[in-house]
Short mmCIF file of C-alpha atoms in Angstrom, two decimals:
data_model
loop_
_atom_site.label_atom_id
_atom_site.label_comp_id
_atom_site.label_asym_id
_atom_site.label_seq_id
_atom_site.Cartn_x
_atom_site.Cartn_y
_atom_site.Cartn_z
CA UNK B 952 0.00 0.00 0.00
CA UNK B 953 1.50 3.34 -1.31
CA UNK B 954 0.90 6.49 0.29
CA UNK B 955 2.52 10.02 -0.95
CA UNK B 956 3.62 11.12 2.25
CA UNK B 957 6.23 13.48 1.29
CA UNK B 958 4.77 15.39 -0.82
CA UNK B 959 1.46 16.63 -1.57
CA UNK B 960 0.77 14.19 -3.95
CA UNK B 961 2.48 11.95 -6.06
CA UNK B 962 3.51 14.54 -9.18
CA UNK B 963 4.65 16.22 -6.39
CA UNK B 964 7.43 13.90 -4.84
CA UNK B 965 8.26 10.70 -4.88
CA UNK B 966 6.10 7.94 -3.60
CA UNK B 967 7.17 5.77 -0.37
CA UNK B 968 6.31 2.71 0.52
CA UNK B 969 4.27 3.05 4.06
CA UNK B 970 4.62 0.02 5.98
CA UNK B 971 5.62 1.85 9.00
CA UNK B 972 3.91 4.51 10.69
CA UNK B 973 7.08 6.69 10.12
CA UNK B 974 9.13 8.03 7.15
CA UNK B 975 11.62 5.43 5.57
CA UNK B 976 14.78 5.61 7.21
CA UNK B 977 13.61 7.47 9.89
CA UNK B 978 15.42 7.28 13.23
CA UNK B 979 13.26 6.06 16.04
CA UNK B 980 14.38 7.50 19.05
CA UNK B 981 13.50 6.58 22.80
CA UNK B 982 9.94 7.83 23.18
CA UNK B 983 9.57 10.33 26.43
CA UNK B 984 7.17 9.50 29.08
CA UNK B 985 3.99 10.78 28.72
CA UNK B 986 3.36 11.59 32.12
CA UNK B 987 3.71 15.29 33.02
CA UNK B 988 5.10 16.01 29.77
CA UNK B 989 5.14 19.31 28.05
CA UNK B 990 3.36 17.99 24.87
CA UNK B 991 0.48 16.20 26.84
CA UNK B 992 0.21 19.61 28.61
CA UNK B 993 -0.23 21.23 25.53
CA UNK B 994 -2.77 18.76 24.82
CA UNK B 995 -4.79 19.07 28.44
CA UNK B 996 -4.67 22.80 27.73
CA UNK B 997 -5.89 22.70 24.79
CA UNK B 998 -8.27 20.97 25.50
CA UNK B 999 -10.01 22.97 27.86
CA UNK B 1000 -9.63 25.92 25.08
CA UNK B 1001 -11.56 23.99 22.83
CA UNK B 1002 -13.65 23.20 25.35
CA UNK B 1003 -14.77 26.70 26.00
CA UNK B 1004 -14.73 27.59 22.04
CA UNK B 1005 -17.70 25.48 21.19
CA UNK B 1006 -19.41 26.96 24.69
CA UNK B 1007 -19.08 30.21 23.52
CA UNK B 1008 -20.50 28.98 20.62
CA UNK B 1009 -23.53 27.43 21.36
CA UNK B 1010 -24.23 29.08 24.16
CA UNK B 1011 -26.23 31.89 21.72
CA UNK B 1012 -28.53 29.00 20.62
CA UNK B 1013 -29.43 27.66 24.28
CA UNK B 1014 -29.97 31.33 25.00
CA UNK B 1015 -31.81 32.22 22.55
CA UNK B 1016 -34.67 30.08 23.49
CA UNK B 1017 -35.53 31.68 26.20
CA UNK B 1018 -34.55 35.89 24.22
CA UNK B 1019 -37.59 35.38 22.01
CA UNK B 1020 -40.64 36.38 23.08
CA UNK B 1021 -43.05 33.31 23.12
CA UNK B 1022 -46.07 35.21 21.25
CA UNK B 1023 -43.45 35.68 18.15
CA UNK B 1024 -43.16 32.02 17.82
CA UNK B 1025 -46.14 31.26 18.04
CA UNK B 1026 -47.83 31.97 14.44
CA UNK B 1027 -44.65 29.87 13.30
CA UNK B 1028 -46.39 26.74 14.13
CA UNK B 1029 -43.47 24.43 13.97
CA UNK B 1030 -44.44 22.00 16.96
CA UNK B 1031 -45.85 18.90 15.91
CA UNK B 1032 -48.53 16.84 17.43
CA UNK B 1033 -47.59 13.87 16.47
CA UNK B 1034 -45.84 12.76 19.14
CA UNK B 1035 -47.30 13.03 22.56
CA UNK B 1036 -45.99 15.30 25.08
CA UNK B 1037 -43.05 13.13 27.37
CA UNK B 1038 -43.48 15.31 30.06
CA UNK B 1039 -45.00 18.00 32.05
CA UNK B 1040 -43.28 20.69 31.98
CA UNK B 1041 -42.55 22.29 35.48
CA UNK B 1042 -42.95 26.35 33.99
CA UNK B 1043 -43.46 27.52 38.20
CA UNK B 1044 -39.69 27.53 38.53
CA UNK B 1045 -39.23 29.41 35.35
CA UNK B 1046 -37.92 32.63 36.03
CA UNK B 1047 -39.67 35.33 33.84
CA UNK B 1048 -37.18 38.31 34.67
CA UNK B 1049 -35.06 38.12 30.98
CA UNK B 1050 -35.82 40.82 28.49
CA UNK B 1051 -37.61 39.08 25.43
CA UNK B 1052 -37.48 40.24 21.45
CA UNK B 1053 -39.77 39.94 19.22
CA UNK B 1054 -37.41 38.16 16.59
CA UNK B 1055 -39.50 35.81 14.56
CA UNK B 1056 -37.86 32.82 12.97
CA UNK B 1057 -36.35 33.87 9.91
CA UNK B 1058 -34.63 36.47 12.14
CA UNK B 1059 -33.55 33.91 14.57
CA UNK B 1060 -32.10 32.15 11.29
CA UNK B 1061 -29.85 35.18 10.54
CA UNK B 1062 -28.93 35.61 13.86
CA UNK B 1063 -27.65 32.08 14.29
CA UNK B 1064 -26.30 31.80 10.82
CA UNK B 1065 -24.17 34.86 11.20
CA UNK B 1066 -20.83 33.59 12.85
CA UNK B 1067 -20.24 31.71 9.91
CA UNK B 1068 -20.01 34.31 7.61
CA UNK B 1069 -17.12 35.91 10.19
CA UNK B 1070 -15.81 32.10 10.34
CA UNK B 1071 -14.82 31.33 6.73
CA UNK B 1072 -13.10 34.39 6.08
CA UNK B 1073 -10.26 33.86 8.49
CA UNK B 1074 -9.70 30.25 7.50
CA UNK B 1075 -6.60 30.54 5.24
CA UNK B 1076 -5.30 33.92 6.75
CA UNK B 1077 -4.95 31.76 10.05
CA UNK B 1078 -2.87 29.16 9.01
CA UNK B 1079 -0.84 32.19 7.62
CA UNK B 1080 -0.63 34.29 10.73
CA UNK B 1081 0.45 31.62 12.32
CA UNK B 1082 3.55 30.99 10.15
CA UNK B 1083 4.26 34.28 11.35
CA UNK B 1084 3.53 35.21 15.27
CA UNK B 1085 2.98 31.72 15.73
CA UNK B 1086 0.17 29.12 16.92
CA UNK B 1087 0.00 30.29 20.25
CA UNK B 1088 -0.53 33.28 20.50
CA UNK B 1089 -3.59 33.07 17.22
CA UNK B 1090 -5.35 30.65 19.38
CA UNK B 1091 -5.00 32.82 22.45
CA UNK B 1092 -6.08 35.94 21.66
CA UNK B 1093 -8.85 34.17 18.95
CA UNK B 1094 -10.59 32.55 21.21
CA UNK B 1095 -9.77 35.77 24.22
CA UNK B 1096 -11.20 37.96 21.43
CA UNK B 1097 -14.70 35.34 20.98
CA UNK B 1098 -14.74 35.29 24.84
CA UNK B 1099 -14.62 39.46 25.09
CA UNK B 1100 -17.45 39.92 22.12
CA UNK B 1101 -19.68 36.97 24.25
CA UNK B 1102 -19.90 38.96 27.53
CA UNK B 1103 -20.97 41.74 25.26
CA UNK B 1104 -24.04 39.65 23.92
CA UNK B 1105 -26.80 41.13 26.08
CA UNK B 1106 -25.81 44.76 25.10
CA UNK B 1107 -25.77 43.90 21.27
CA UNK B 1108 -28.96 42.54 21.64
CA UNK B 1109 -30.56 45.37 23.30
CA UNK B 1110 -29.19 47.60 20.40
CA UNK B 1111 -30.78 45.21 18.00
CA UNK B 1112 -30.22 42.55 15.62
CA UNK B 1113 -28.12 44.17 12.88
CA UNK B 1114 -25.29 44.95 15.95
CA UNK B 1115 -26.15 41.40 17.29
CA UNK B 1116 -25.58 39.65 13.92
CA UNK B 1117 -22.21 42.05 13.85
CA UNK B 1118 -21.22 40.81 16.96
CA UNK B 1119 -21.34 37.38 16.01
CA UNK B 1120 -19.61 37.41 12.87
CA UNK B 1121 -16.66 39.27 14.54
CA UNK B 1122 -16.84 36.11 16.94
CA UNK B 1123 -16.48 33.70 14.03
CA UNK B 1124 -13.67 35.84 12.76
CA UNK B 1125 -12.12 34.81 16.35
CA UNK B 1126 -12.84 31.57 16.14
CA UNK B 1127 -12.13 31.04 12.55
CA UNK B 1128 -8.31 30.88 13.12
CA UNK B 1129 -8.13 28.62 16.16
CA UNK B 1130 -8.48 25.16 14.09
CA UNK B 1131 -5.60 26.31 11.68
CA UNK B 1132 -3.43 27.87 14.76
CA UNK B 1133 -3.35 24.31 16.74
CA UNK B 1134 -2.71 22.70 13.88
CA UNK B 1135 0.19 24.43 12.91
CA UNK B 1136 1.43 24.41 16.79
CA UNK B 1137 0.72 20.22 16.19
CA UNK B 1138 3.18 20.12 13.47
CA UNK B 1139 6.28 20.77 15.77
CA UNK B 1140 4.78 19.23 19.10
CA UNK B 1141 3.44 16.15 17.99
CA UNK B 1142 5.84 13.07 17.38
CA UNK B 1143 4.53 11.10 14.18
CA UNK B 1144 3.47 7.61 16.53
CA UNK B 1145 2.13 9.91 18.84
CA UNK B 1146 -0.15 12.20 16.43
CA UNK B 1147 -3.68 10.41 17.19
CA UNK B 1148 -3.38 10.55 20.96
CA UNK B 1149 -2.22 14.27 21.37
CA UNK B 1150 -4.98 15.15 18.70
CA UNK B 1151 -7.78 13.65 19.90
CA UNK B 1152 -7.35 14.75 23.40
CA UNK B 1153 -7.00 18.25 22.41
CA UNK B 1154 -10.10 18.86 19.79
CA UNK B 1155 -12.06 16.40 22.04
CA UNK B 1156 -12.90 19.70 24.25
CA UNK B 1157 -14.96 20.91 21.80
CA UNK B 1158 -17.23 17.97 21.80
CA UNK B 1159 -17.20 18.26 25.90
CA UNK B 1160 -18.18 22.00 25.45
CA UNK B 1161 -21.09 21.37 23.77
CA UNK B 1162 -22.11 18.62 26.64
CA UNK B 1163 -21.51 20.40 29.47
CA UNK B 1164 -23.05 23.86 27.49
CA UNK B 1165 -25.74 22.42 26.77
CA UNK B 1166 -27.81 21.56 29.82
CA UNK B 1167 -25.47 24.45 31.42
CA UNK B 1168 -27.18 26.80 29.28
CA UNK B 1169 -30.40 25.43 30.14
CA UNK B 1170 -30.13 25.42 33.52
CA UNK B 1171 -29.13 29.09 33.34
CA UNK B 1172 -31.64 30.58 31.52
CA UNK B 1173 -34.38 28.48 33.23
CA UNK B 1174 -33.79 29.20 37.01
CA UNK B 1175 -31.69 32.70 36.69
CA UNK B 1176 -31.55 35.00 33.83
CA UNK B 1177 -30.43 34.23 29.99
CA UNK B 1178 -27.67 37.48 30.55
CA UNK B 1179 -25.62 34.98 32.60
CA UNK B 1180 -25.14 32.27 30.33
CA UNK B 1181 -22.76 35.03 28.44
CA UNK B 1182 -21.34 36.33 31.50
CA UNK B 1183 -20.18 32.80 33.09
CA UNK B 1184 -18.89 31.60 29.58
CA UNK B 1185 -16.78 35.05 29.01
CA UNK B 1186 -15.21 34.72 32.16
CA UNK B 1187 -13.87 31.22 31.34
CA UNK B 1188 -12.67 32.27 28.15
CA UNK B 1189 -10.51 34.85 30.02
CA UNK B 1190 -9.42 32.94 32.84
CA UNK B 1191 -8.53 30.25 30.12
CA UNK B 1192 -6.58 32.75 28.11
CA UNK B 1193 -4.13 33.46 31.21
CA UNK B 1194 -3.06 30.05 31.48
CA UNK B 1195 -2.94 29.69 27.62
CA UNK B 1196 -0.13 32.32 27.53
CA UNK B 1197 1.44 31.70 30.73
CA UNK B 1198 1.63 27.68 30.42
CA UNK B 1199 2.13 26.96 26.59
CA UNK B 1200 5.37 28.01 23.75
CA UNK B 1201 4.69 27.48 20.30
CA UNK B 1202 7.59 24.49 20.12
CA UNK B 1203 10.06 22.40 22.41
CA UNK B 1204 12.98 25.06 21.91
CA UNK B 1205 11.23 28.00 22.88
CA UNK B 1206 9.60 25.61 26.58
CA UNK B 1207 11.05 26.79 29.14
CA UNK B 1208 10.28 23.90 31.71
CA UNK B 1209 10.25 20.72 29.00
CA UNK B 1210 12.72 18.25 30.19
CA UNK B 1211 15.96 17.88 27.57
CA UNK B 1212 15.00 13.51 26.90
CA UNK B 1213 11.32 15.24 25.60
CA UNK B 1214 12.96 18.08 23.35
CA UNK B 1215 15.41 15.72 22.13
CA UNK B 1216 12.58 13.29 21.59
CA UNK B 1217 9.86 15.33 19.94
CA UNK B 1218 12.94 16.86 18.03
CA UNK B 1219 14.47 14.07 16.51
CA UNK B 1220 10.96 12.08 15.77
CA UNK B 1221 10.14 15.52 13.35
CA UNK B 1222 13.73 15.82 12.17
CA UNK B 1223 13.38 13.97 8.87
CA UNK B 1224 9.69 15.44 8.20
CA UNK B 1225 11.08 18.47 7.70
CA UNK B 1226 11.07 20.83 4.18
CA UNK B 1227 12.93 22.75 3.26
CA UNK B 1228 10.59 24.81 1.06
CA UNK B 1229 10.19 28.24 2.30
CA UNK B 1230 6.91 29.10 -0.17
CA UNK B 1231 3.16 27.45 -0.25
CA UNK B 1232 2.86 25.60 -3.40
CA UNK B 1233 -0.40 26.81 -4.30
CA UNK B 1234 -0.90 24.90 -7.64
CA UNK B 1235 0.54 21.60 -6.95
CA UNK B 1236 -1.70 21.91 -3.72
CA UNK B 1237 -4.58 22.31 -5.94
CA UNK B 1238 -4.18 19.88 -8.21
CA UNK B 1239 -3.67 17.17 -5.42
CA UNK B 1240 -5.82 14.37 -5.24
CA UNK B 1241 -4.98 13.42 -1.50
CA UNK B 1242 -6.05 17.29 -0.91
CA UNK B 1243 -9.35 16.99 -2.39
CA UNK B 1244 -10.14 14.10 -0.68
CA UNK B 1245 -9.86 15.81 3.07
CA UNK B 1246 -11.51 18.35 1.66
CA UNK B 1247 -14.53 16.31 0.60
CA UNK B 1248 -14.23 14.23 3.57
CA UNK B 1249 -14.06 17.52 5.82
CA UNK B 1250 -17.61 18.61 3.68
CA UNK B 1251 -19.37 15.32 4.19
CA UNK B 1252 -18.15 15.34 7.85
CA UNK B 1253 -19.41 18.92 8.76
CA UNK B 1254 -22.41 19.09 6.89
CA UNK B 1255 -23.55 15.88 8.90
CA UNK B 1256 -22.25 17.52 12.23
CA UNK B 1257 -23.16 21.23 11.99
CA UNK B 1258 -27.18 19.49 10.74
CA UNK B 1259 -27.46 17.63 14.26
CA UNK B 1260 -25.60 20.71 16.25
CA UNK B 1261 -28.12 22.88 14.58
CA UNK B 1262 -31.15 20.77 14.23
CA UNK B 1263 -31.00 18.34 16.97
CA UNK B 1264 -32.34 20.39 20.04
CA UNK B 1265 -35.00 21.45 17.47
CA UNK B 1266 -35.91 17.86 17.10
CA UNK B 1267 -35.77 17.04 20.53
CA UNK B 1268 -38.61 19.85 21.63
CA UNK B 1269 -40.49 20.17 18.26
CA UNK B 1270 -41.41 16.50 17.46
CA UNK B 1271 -40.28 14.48 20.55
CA UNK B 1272 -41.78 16.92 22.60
CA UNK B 1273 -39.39 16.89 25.72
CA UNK B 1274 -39.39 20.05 28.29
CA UNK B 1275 -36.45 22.58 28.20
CA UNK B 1276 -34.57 20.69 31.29
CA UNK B 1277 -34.39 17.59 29.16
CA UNK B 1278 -34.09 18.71 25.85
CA UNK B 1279 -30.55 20.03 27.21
CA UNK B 1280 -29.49 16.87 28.67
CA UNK B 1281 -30.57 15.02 26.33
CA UNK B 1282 -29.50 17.14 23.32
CA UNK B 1283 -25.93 16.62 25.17
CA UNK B 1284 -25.95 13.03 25.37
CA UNK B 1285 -24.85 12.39 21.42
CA UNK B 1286 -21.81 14.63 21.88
CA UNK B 1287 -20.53 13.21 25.36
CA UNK B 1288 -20.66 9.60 23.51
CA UNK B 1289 -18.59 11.38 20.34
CA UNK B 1290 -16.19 12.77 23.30
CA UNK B 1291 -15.55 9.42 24.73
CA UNK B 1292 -14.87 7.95 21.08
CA UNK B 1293 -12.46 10.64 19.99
CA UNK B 1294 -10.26 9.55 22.86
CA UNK B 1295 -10.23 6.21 22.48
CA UNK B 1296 -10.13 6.05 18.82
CA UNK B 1297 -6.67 8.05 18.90
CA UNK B 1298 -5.28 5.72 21.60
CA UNK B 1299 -6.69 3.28 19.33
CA UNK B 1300 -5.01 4.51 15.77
CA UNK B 1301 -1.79 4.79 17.08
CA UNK B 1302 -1.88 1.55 18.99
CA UNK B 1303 -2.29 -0.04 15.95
CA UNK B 1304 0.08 1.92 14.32
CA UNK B 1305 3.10 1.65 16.34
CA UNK B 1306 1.90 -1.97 17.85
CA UNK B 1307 0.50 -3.84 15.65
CA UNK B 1308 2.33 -2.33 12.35
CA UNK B 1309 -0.40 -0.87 10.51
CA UNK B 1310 0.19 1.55 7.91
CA UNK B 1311 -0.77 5.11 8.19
CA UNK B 1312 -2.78 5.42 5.53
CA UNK B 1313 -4.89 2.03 6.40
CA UNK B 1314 -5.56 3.71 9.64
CA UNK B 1315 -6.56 7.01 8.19
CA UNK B 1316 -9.09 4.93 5.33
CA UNK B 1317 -10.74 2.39 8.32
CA UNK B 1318 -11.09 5.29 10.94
CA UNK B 1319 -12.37 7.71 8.56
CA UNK B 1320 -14.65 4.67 6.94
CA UNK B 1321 -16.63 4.17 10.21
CA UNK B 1322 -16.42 7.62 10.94
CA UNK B 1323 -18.60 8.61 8.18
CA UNK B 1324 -20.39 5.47 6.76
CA UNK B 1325 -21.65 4.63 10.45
CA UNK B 1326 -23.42 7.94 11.55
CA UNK B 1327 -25.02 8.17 8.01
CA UNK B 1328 -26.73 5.15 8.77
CA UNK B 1329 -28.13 5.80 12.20
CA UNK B 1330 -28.99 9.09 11.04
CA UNK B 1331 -31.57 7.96 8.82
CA UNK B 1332 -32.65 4.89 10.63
CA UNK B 1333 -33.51 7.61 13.28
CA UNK B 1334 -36.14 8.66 10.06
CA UNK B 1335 -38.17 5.58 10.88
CA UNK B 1336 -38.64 5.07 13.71
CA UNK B 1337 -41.49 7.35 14.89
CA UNK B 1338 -41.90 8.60 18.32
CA UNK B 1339 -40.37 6.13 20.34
CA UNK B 1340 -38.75 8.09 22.26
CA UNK B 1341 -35.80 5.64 23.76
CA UNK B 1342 -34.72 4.48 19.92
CA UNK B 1343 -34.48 7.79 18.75
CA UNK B 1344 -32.32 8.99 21.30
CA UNK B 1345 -30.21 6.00 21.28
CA UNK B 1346 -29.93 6.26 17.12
CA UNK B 1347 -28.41 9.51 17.25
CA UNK B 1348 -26.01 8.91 20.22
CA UNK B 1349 -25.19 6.40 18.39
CA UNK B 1350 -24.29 7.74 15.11
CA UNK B 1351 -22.60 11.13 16.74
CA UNK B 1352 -20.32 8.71 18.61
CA UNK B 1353 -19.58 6.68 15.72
CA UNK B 1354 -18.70 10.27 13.93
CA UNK B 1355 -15.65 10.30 16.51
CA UNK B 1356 -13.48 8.12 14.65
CA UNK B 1357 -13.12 10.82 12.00
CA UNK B 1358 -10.85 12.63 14.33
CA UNK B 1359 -8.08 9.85 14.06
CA UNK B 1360 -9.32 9.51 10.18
CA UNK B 1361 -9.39 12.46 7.45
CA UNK B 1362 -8.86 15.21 10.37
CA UNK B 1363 -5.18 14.32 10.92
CA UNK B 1364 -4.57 13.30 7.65
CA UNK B 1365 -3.10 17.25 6.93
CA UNK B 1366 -0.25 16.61 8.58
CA UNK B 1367 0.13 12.94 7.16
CA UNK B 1368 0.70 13.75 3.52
CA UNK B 1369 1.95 17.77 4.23
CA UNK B 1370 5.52 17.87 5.76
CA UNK B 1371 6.47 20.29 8.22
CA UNK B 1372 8.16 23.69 6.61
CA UNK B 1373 8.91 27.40 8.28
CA UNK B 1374 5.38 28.31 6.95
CA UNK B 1375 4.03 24.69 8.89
CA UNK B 1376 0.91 22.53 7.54
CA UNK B 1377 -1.76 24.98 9.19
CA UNK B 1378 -2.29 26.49 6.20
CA UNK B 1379 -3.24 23.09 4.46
CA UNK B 1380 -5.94 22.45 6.77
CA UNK B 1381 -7.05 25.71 6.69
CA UNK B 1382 -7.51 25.21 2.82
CA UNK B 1383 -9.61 22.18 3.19
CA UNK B 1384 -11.67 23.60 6.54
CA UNK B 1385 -12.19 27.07 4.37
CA UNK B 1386 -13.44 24.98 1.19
CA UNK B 1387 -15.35 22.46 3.70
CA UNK B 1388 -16.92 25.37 5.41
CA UNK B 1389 -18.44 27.27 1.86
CA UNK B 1390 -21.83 26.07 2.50
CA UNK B 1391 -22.55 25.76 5.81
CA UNK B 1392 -23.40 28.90 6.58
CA UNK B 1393 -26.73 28.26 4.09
CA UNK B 1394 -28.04 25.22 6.41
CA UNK B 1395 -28.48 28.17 9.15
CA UNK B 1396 -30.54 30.38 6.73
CA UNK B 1397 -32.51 27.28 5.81
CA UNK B 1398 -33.81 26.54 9.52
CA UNK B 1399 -36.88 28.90 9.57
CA UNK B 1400 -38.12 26.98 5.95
CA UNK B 1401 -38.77 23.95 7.91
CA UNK B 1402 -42.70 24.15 8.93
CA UNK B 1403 -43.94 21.68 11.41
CA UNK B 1404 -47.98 21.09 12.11
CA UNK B 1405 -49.20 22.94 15.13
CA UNK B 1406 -47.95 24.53 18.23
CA UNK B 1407 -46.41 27.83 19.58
CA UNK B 1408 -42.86 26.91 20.45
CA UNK B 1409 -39.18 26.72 18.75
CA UNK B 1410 -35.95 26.02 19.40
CA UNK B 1411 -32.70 26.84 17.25
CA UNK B 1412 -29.42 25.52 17.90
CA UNK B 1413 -26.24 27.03 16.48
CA UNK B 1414 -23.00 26.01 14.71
CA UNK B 1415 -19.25 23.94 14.40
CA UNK B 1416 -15.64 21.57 14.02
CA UNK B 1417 -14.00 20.97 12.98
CA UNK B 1418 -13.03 18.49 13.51
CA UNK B 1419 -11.40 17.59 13.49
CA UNK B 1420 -12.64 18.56 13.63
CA UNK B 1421 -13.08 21.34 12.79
#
């Protein structure tokens, strides 16, 4: 099995024969314990920044709920009757005190769809920017600068939508960089046999934000006031920033406490990876086949996972019928199981990379296989099943945990068949996460089409990853 893993593809360089994990003729050296490293810091930490990027990102959705005045909503009559109500829902603890708009759904639709447009445009110019003041300090201050504009929500809101929708695309513009940014930081921390472990951990946060969010958000807006569920997020985001800078350097030479066995590890692991091309090969990166096929593998991926992100709470309230207290939990439940796979899917890839002598790109084909082929196919046998309530919930956990292999699949794949340089492989995934991430924003703008039968009520849910996610 041939794989063009020096090059971009195989016009581009020639083609080696991958029955190892690693480059041919690559020294293996000593690996460095893994315990209290510096790169499985990196990884904790950024996990917990990914973590709060997809809370300050759906945390507008949860919220939103309970912005919009009910009396708006209800001429939309999206609720259907189907399905009989699961539960009572216990409105005496509500508390009323949140200003409501009267935002009807297509509104709601621009509102929500709005950080994408800020999103795609900083795709490519991250993995640029990060060539040049490095990873670090792009992720930082994006995800800083999405944490600043959240805690400014409420006031944006009582200006109106137009400075609301604003305010959210200059939060996707934050965002938009962060994918490309800890990629390009990947490309000198992460030793080749060690790639699906330190990957996983760290974009697994985002699927944790969006379970703890969830009900978070919920719980929030239902016993205090929706104005807090952008305060307590912010406040993370800024508290998470101060470690960020104070904790992480963009590689092992610039660390000031990694241990000399680590840097020499990490070090020599990379050292035959390296380019020496100082320019991005634009063309030859266009014409590559390997390219293309993240790229459409990044599409399929996000179209499937943005749908549920965006639709599923919708589902859960509209057709199932649940109350707002378990509509969040059990919204959340999908994306905890998709957590649990993305870690053990990258101990997983490399275990049978380094153990059992796989090749890289069998490991990449099979994880990225089940990774998409298995949610596609819950996802619609969720279509027929009807209102029972316990399959449908266990259909889509299901198939958003299965989606988890994709991180050790297509979403490392970047830095499988694009060799380190001085401009690192950021800007490769930012290429197929910008072309991935054309039509996305559309699905958002499509939400306030979908008519139900009868009822008063609607719920919206909002954006991304990557990925890898992302």
């Amino acid at each position: 099995m041939r794989s063009p893993v020096r090059g971009l593809s195989p016009s581009d360089g020639e083609e080696v024969l991958d029955n190892t994990p690693l480059l041919q003729g690559a020294p293996q050296a000593e690996a460095a314990p893994a315990c209290c490293s510096a790169r499985y810091s990196l990884a904790v930490l950024a996990f917990f920044g990914f973590f709060v990027l997809y809370a300050l990102r759906v945390n507008l959705s949860v919220a939103l709920v309970d912005m919009v005045d009910s009396n708006t909503t209800l001429a939309d009559n999206r609720t259907s009757k189907e399905c009989a109500e699961h539960s009572a829902s216990s409105k005496a603890l509500h508390n009323p005190m949140g200003k409501r708009y009267q935002w009807d759904a297509e509104t709601q639709g621009w509102i929500l769809g709005s950080f994408f447009y800020g999103y795609i445009i900083t795709q490519i110019p991250g993995g640029y920017i990060a060539s040049k003041v490095g990873g670090k300090l792009l992720l930082g201050f994006g995800i800083l600068g999405t944490a600043v504009f959240t805690l400014f929500t409420p006031i944006a809101a009582d200006f109106g939508v137009g400075a609301l929708v604003v305010l959210r695309a200059l939060e996707g513009l934050g965002e938009g960089v962060t994918f490309p940014a800890m990629h390009a930081m990947w490309s000198s921390w992460a030793p080749p046999l060690e790639r699906s472990k330190l990957l996983s951990i760290s974009y697994a946060g985002a699927q944790l934000g969006t379970v703890i969010s969830l009900p978070l958000s919920g719980i929030i807006c239902f016993y205090m006031n929706w104005t807090y569920v952008f305060y307590l997020f912010g406040i993370i985001g800024i508290i998470w920033f101060a470690l960020w800078i104070w904790l992480v350097s963009d590689s092992p030479e610039t660390h000031k406490t990694i241990s000399q066995g680590e840097k020499e590890y990490i070090l020599s692991s990379l050292k035959n990876q390296l380019s020496s091309r100082k320019t991005v090969p634009w063309i030859p990166m266009l014409k590559s086949l390997p390219l293309w096929a993240i790229v459409v593998a990044h599409f399929s991926y996000n179209w499937i996972f943005y749908t549920l992100l965006t639709l599923l709470p919708t589902y859960m309230k509209e057709i199932l019928r649940f109350n707002v207290q378990e509509n969040g939990i059990l919204s959340a439940v999908p994306y905890f199981g998709c957590w649990l796979c993305m870690i053990l899917s990258g101990q997983a890839a490399d275990h049978l990379r380094a153990k059992w002598n796989f090749s890289t790109i069998c490991v990449r084909r099979i994880f990225s296989l089940i990774g998409m082929i298995g949610p596609a196919v819950f996802l619609v046998a969720a279509g027929f099943i009807g209102c029972d309530y316990s399959l449908a919930v266990a259909f889509l956990t299901i198939s958003t945990t299965l989606g988890g292999f994709c991180s050790s699949g297509f979403s490392i794949n970047h830095l499988d068949i694009a060799p380190s340089t001085l401009l690192k492989n950021g800007k490769l995934f930012s290429v197929s996460l910008l072309l991935s991430m054309y039509l996305v924003p559309f699905s958002s703008l499509c939400l306030p089409k979908v008519k139900y039968k009868t009822g008063p009520s609607m719920t919206i849910m909002d954006t991304e990853t990557e990925g890898t996610n992302k």
